[in-house]
Amino acid sequence: MSFTAVRTRLLEAGAAPLATLTALALLAPGTTTLVPASSATAPPAPTVLTAAPLPDDEPFAAPVASPVATLASAGDLEAEAIALADEFGAVPVDESGVLCPVTDLEVRWSEPDGITHGAFIAPVGPRPDERTTGINGVVVCGDSTWAFMGFEASSDGVTWTVL
């Protein structure tokens, strides 16, 4: 099948971003026939989608990595961070990819010294209290030194949002 035929099929299906088309051309050398633009089938006209504008007093919601976005206490915040690490498989115990059991995951409010894989936003900690509005922490696997997951959380004074 020629590149143009593949491109046309993708366009008809409504899923043909330039990156996809470029990837097809790069991933299938020798099996793809490139056709000069002058003989290529023209793509269909783009569809313009419109939506009602948001009122000025409605802010955009921040992306949340977990379906549970509201948390009442630091303990709930820690439980949610652990649930996120477990859900995403973010804390393997070694290079084989074996994941840390959820029962061994723990939140720390200090930089993960000696752990080789992971990322966090500084500064980390201290453990949040009722005056804390933003905090960074890490989830580690007990005594393992292989990997950790950093997280960010913010509070409006009533609820926490974990990112």
XYZ file of N, CA and C in Angstrom:
489
model
N 0.855 -1.163 0.000
C 0.000 0.000 0.000
C 0.904 1.229 0.000
N 0.581 2.185 -0.810
C 1.407 3.384 -0.910
C 1.185 4.303 0.286
N 2.144 5.183 0.496
C 2.044 6.179 1.562
C 0.780 6.998 1.395
N 0.479 7.388 0.147
C -0.707 8.201 -0.117
C -1.977 7.439 0.244
N -2.012 6.144 -0.065
C -3.195 5.350 0.262
C -3.377 5.245 1.775
N -2.278 5.027 2.492
C -2.352 4.951 3.948
C -2.802 6.290 4.510
N -2.213 7.366 3.995
C -2.563 8.712 4.449
C -4.044 8.980 4.203
N -4.536 8.622 3.018
C -5.939 8.848 2.677
C -6.849 8.072 3.619
N -6.508 6.811 3.889
C -7.328 6.019 4.810
C -7.350 6.636 6.211
N -6.189 7.108 6.660
C -6.135 7.737 7.977
C -6.959 9.014 8.009
N -6.878 9.804 6.952
C -7.661 11.037 6.891
C -9.152 10.735 6.885
N -9.551 9.719 6.144
C -10.968 9.344 6.100
C -11.451 8.871 7.470
N -10.550 8.244 8.216
C -10.906 7.772 9.554
C -10.864 8.903 10.574
N -10.340 10.050 10.159
C -10.283 11.199 11.054
C -9.132 11.151 12.034
N -8.117 10.349 11.760
C -6.999 10.226 12.699
C -5.676 10.273 11.958
N -5.331 11.411 11.416
C -4.092 11.480 10.652
C -3.264 12.710 10.991
N -2.823 12.828 12.217
C -1.938 13.950 12.516
C -0.615 13.780 11.781
N 0.058 14.875 11.556
C 1.310 14.855 10.824
C 2.308 13.903 11.453
N 2.361 13.841 12.783
C 3.311 12.947 13.451
C 3.043 11.493 13.086
N 1.782 11.098 12.978
C 1.441 9.730 12.598
C 1.914 9.441 11.191
N 1.664 10.371 10.291
C 2.075 10.169 8.905
C 3.589 10.107 8.791
N 4.280 10.954 9.512
C 5.735 10.942 9.495
C 6.252 9.631 10.062
N 5.648 9.167 11.150
C 6.072 7.908 11.750
C 5.873 6.758 10.782
N 4.778 6.746 10.047
C 4.554 5.697 9.059
C 5.660 5.693 8.019
N 6.038 6.858 7.563
C 7.079 6.946 6.548
C 8.424 6.500 7.101
N 8.711 6.819 8.363
C 10.000 6.475 8.946
C 10.070 5.034 9.421
N 8.960 4.485 9.894
C 8.963 3.143 10.453
C 8.856 2.043 9.411
N 8.474 2.382 8.217
C 8.284 1.350 7.203
C 9.122 1.625 5.961
N 10.458 1.828 6.092
C 11.261 2.082 4.904
C 11.253 0.864 3.996
N 11.210 1.114 2.713
C 11.205 0.026 1.742
C 9.815 -0.499 1.445
N 8.868 -0.303 2.339
C 7.513 -0.777 2.094
C 6.575 0.375 1.782
N 7.085 1.576 1.874
C 6.268 2.749 1.636
C 6.702 3.423 0.353
N 5.755 3.708 -0.494
C 6.047 4.418 -1.729
C 5.615 5.857 -1.549
N 6.570 6.763 -1.598
C 6.238 8.172 -1.479
C 5.799 8.694 -2.832
N 4.698 9.406 -2.858
C 4.134 9.942 -4.090
C 4.319 11.448 -4.064
N 4.780 12.048 -5.169
C 4.930 13.506 -5.190
C 3.618 14.192 -4.826
N 3.735 15.330 -4.165
C 2.556 16.062 -3.709
C 1.617 16.410 -4.846
N 2.157 16.634 -6.035
C 1.309 17.013 -7.167
C 0.345 15.905 -7.561
N 0.674 14.637 -7.258
C -0.222 13.545 -7.629
C -0.952 12.956 -6.428
N -0.720 13.503 -5.257
C -1.363 12.988 -4.049
C -2.815 13.445 -3.975
N -3.639 12.627 -3.341
C -5.039 12.969 -3.136
C -5.130 14.068 -2.088
N -5.906 15.077 -2.373
C -6.062 16.185 -1.430
C -6.847 15.716 -0.211
N -6.432 16.127 0.976
C -7.175 15.732 2.176
C -8.515 16.452 2.231
N -9.473 15.880 2.937
C -10.761 16.554 3.065
C -10.603 17.860 3.843
N -11.545 18.739 3.639
C -11.509 20.028 4.338
C -11.609 19.787 5.838
N -10.886 20.568 6.642
C -10.939 20.363 8.088
C -12.312 20.716 8.651
N -12.657 20.030 9.720
C -13.902 20.308 10.418
C -13.608 21.308 11.523
N -14.375 22.356 11.592
C -14.190 23.366 12.624
C -15.171 23.079 13.747
N -14.626 22.864 14.935
C -15.460 22.605 16.100
C -15.556 23.876 16.925
N -16.739 24.169 17.395
C -16.910 25.353 18.233
C -17.550 24.935 19.549
N -17.253 25.677 20.565
C -17.837 25.412 21.880
C -18.182 26.742 22.519
N -19.135 26.693 23.394
C -19.513 27.915 24.100
C -18.356 28.359 24.980
N -18.061 29.646 25.010
C -16.965 30.117 25.860
C -17.307 29.957 27.336
N -16.265 29.758 28.143
C -16.462 29.667 29.586
C -16.709 31.055 30.150
N -17.540 31.158 31.164
C -17.710 32.459 31.819
C -16.380 32.902 32.421
N -16.188 34.221 32.509
C -14.940 34.755 33.038
C -14.681 34.338 34.481
N -15.728 34.048 35.235
C -15.531 33.707 36.638
C -15.314 32.209 36.869
N -15.256 31.381 35.797
C -15.006 29.950 35.939
C -13.571 29.643 35.555
N -12.708 29.366 36.533
C -11.313 29.064 36.203
C -11.189 27.659 35.621
N -10.121 27.457 34.863
C -9.832 26.123 34.359
C -9.374 25.255 35.518
N -9.763 23.997 35.517
C -9.330 23.073 36.557
C -7.929 22.572 36.229
N -7.108 22.406 37.242
C -5.761 21.876 37.046
C -5.852 20.386 36.754
N -4.909 19.849 35.955
C -4.926 18.410 35.709
C -4.643 17.655 37.000
N -5.357 16.588 37.210
C -5.191 15.786 38.412
C -4.833 14.380 37.985
N -3.784 13.835 38.562
C -3.301 12.523 38.174
C -4.136 11.397 38.761
N -5.051 11.695 39.622
C -5.846 10.668 40.272
C -7.295 11.103 40.331
N -8.225 10.137 40.288
C -9.630 10.516 40.366
C -10.020 11.080 41.727
N -9.244 10.843 42.763
C -9.557 11.380 44.082
C -8.750 12.654 44.264
N -9.397 13.802 44.101
C -8.665 15.060 44.122
C -8.815 15.811 45.433
N -9.833 15.520 46.197
C -10.032 16.278 47.425
C -9.635 15.428 48.622
N -8.821 16.004 49.470
C -8.301 15.288 50.624
C -8.440 16.173 51.854
N -8.775 15.574 52.987
C -9.065 16.371 54.171
C -7.867 16.597 55.081
N -6.884 15.690 55.080
C -5.787 15.817 56.036
C -4.474 15.373 55.409
N -3.376 15.598 56.143
C -2.071 15.144 55.674
C -2.054 13.620 55.547
N -2.742 12.929 56.447
C -2.823 11.469 56.361
C -3.523 11.019 55.091
N -4.619 11.709 54.730
C -5.311 11.396 53.483
C -4.420 11.708 52.287
N -3.686 12.808 52.367
C -2.764 13.182 51.304
C -1.720 12.091 51.102
N -1.160 11.573 52.180
C -0.168 10.505 52.091
C -0.778 9.236 51.499
N -1.985 8.893 51.917
C -2.658 7.706 51.379
C -2.894 7.844 49.882
N -3.269 9.032 49.444
C -3.513 9.252 48.025
C -2.220 9.192 47.223
N -1.140 9.746 47.746
C 0.151 9.682 47.057
C 0.596 8.227 46.901
N 0.390 7.424 47.923
C 0.727 5.997 47.853
C -0.156 5.295 46.830
N -1.449 5.616 46.821
C -2.363 5.013 45.838
C -1.942 5.369 44.416
N -1.505 6.605 44.196
C -1.032 7.027 42.878
C 0.197 6.233 42.462
N 1.167 6.115 43.355
C 2.387 5.367 43.047
C 2.058 3.920 42.708
N 1.128 3.330 43.448
C 0.718 1.954 43.180
C -0.007 1.854 41.845
N -0.939 2.767 41.590
C -1.718 2.748 40.347
C -0.827 2.885 39.119
N 0.168 3.768 39.188
C 1.038 4.008 38.041
C 2.225 3.059 37.989
N 2.392 2.206 38.984
C 3.557 1.322 39.005
C 4.841 2.126 39.009
N 4.859 3.190 39.796
C 5.936 4.171 39.730
C 7.155 3.839 40.580
N 7.085 2.802 41.406
C 8.210 2.525 42.298
C 8.638 1.054 42.174
N 9.457 0.750 41.154
C 9.999 -0.607 41.062
C 11.099 -0.799 42.108
N 11.358 -2.049 42.494
C 12.373 -2.316 43.514
C 13.737 -2.638 42.920
N 13.773 -2.949 41.617
C 15.057 -3.234 40.972
C 14.920 -3.069 39.464
N 16.017 -3.317 38.756
C 16.031 -3.095 37.311
C 15.132 -4.050 36.535
N 14.689 -5.146 37.147
C 13.794 -6.075 36.453
C 12.392 -5.501 36.293
N 12.080 -4.445 37.038
C 10.763 -3.822 36.945
C 9.759 -4.346 37.950
N 10.179 -5.251 38.832
C 9.280 -5.746 39.877
C 8.860 -4.560 40.734
N 7.544 -4.418 40.909
C 7.019 -3.261 41.639
C 7.028 -3.480 43.145
N 7.187 -2.393 43.844
C 7.116 -2.411 45.303
C 5.696 -2.778 45.728
N 5.546 -3.704 46.666
C 4.201 -4.000 47.170
C 3.605 -2.747 47.818
N 2.326 -2.543 47.627
C 1.676 -1.339 48.153
C 1.853 -1.225 49.669
N 1.948 -2.353 50.343
C 2.123 -2.320 51.805
C 3.493 -1.786 52.220
N 4.467 -1.779 51.298
C 5.807 -1.262 51.607
C 6.009 0.180 51.152
N 5.044 0.739 50.400
C 5.177 2.121 49.941
C 4.964 3.073 51.113
N 5.774 4.117 51.168
C 5.616 5.119 52.230
C 5.973 6.503 51.702
N 5.330 7.505 52.275
C 5.595 8.898 51.907
C 6.690 9.432 52.813
N 7.608 10.165 52.193
C 8.643 10.856 52.966
C 8.593 12.334 52.615
N 8.888 13.146 53.608
C 8.844 14.598 53.441
C 10.246 15.192 53.429
N 11.217 14.409 52.946
C 12.591 14.884 52.780
C 13.129 14.310 51.471
N 14.192 14.925 50.953
C 14.759 14.464 49.685
C 15.231 13.022 49.820
N 15.044 12.229 48.766
C 15.354 10.795 48.817
C 16.849 10.516 48.635
N 17.640 10.698 49.664
C 19.081 10.456 49.590
C 19.371 8.982 49.323
N 20.285 8.735 48.385
C 20.737 7.376 48.116
C 19.832 6.558 47.220
N 18.718 7.095 46.768
C 17.835 6.363 45.853
C 18.186 6.813 44.443
N 18.434 5.845 43.548
C 19.049 6.169 42.262
C 18.105 6.586 41.146
N 16.847 6.202 41.171
C 15.945 6.496 40.057
C 14.680 7.201 40.540
N 14.325 8.284 39.867
C 13.123 9.029 40.204
C 13.367 10.514 40.063
N 12.322 11.283 40.265
C 12.425 12.737 40.166
C 11.491 13.376 41.182
N 11.890 14.548 41.657
C 11.057 15.287 42.593
C 11.246 16.769 42.347
N 10.330 17.554 42.896
C 10.422 19.009 42.822
C 10.891 19.503 44.186
N 11.964 20.275 44.194
C 12.487 20.829 45.443
C 11.771 22.135 45.759
N 11.605 22.477 46.994
C 12.003 21.723 48.177
C 10.968 20.648 48.509
N 11.427 19.590 49.163
C 10.540 18.518 49.611
C 10.234 18.757 51.090
N 8.931 18.630 51.448
C 8.527 18.754 52.839
C 8.532 20.183 53.328
N 8.332 20.351 54.628
C 8.055 19.350 55.658
C 6.614 18.845 55.572
N 6.280 17.852 56.403
C 4.922 17.300 56.408
C 3.929 18.451 56.571
N 2.876 18.459 55.756
C 1.936 19.586 55.790
C 1.143 19.666 57.091
N 0.777 20.895 57.432
C -0.126 21.128 58.560
C -1.295 21.974 58.053
N -2.123 22.488 58.957
C -3.329 23.221 58.537
C -3.015 24.541 57.832
N -1.798 25.059 57.946
C -1.425 26.313 57.272
C -0.758 26.085 55.915
N -0.452 24.841 55.574
C 0.265 24.531 54.337
C -0.658 24.692 53.137
N -0.190 25.398 52.119
C -0.975 25.557 50.885
C -0.346 24.843 49.700
N 0.920 24.493 49.790
C 1.590 23.758 48.725
C 2.719 22.940 49.299
N 2.907 21.734 48.765
C 3.915 20.832 49.330
C 4.408 19.875 48.256
N 5.657 19.481 48.372
C 6.241 18.448 47.515
C 6.680 17.303 48.410
N 6.496 16.089 47.934
C 6.896 14.917 48.703
C 7.368 13.812 47.783
N 7.778 12.695 48.369
C 8.206 11.532 47.596
C 7.582 10.276 48.185
N 7.364 9.296 47.311
C 6.912 7.975 47.740
C 8.068 7.022 47.482
N 8.459 6.274 48.500
C 9.565 5.325 48.403
C 9.067 3.930 48.769
N 9.924 2.945 48.527
C 9.600 1.563 48.875
C 10.455 1.135 50.058
N 9.917 1.271 51.259
C 10.617 0.825 52.464
C 12.092 1.169 52.452
N 12.944 0.134 52.530
C 14.393 0.332 52.556
C 15.038 0.214 51.178
N 14.255 0.031 50.129
C 14.807 -0.101 48.774
C 15.486 1.197 48.358
N 16.572 1.087 47.629
C 17.286 2.270 47.139
C 17.239 2.363 45.625
N 16.317 1.642 44.990
C 16.272 1.629 43.528
C 15.501 2.816 42.959
N 14.268 3.067 43.410
C 13.446 4.103 42.770
C 12.480 4.749 43.764
N 11.996 5.927 43.365
C 10.990 6.653 44.131
C 10.134 7.440 43.152
N 9.007 7.970 43.633
C 8.142 8.828 42.827
C 7.933 10.138 43.574
N 8.215 11.257 42.915
C 7.926 12.554 43.499
C 6.490 12.953 43.204
N 5.915 13.798 44.058
C 4.577 14.319 43.799
C 4.489 15.742 44.322
N 3.463 16.435 43.864
C 3.198 17.819 44.241
C 1.741 17.887 44.690
N 1.478 18.625 45.731
C 0.102 18.778 46.207
C -0.131 20.229 46.607
N -1.366 20.671 46.433
C -1.714 22.032 46.850
C -3.053 21.996 47.580
N -3.246 22.993 48.435
C -4.464 23.055 49.237
C -5.064 24.449 49.156
N -6.386 24.492 49.151
C -7.081 25.782 49.206
C -7.497 26.104 50.644
N -6.972 25.336 51.591
C -7.314 25.517 52.999
C -8.364 24.545 53.475
N -9.059 23.906 52.543
C -10.104 22.950 52.889
C -9.797 21.576 52.300
N -9.376 21.543 51.055
C -9.115 20.283 50.360
C -7.721 20.297 49.732
N -7.196 19.109 49.438
C -5.911 18.939 48.766
C -6.127 18.500 47.330
N -5.255 18.941 46.444
C -5.211 18.454 45.068
C -3.828 17.863 44.853
N -3.772 16.606 44.435
C -2.506 15.900 44.238
C -2.206 15.833 42.756
N -1.002 16.251 42.384
C -0.565 16.199 40.986
C 0.604 15.264 40.855
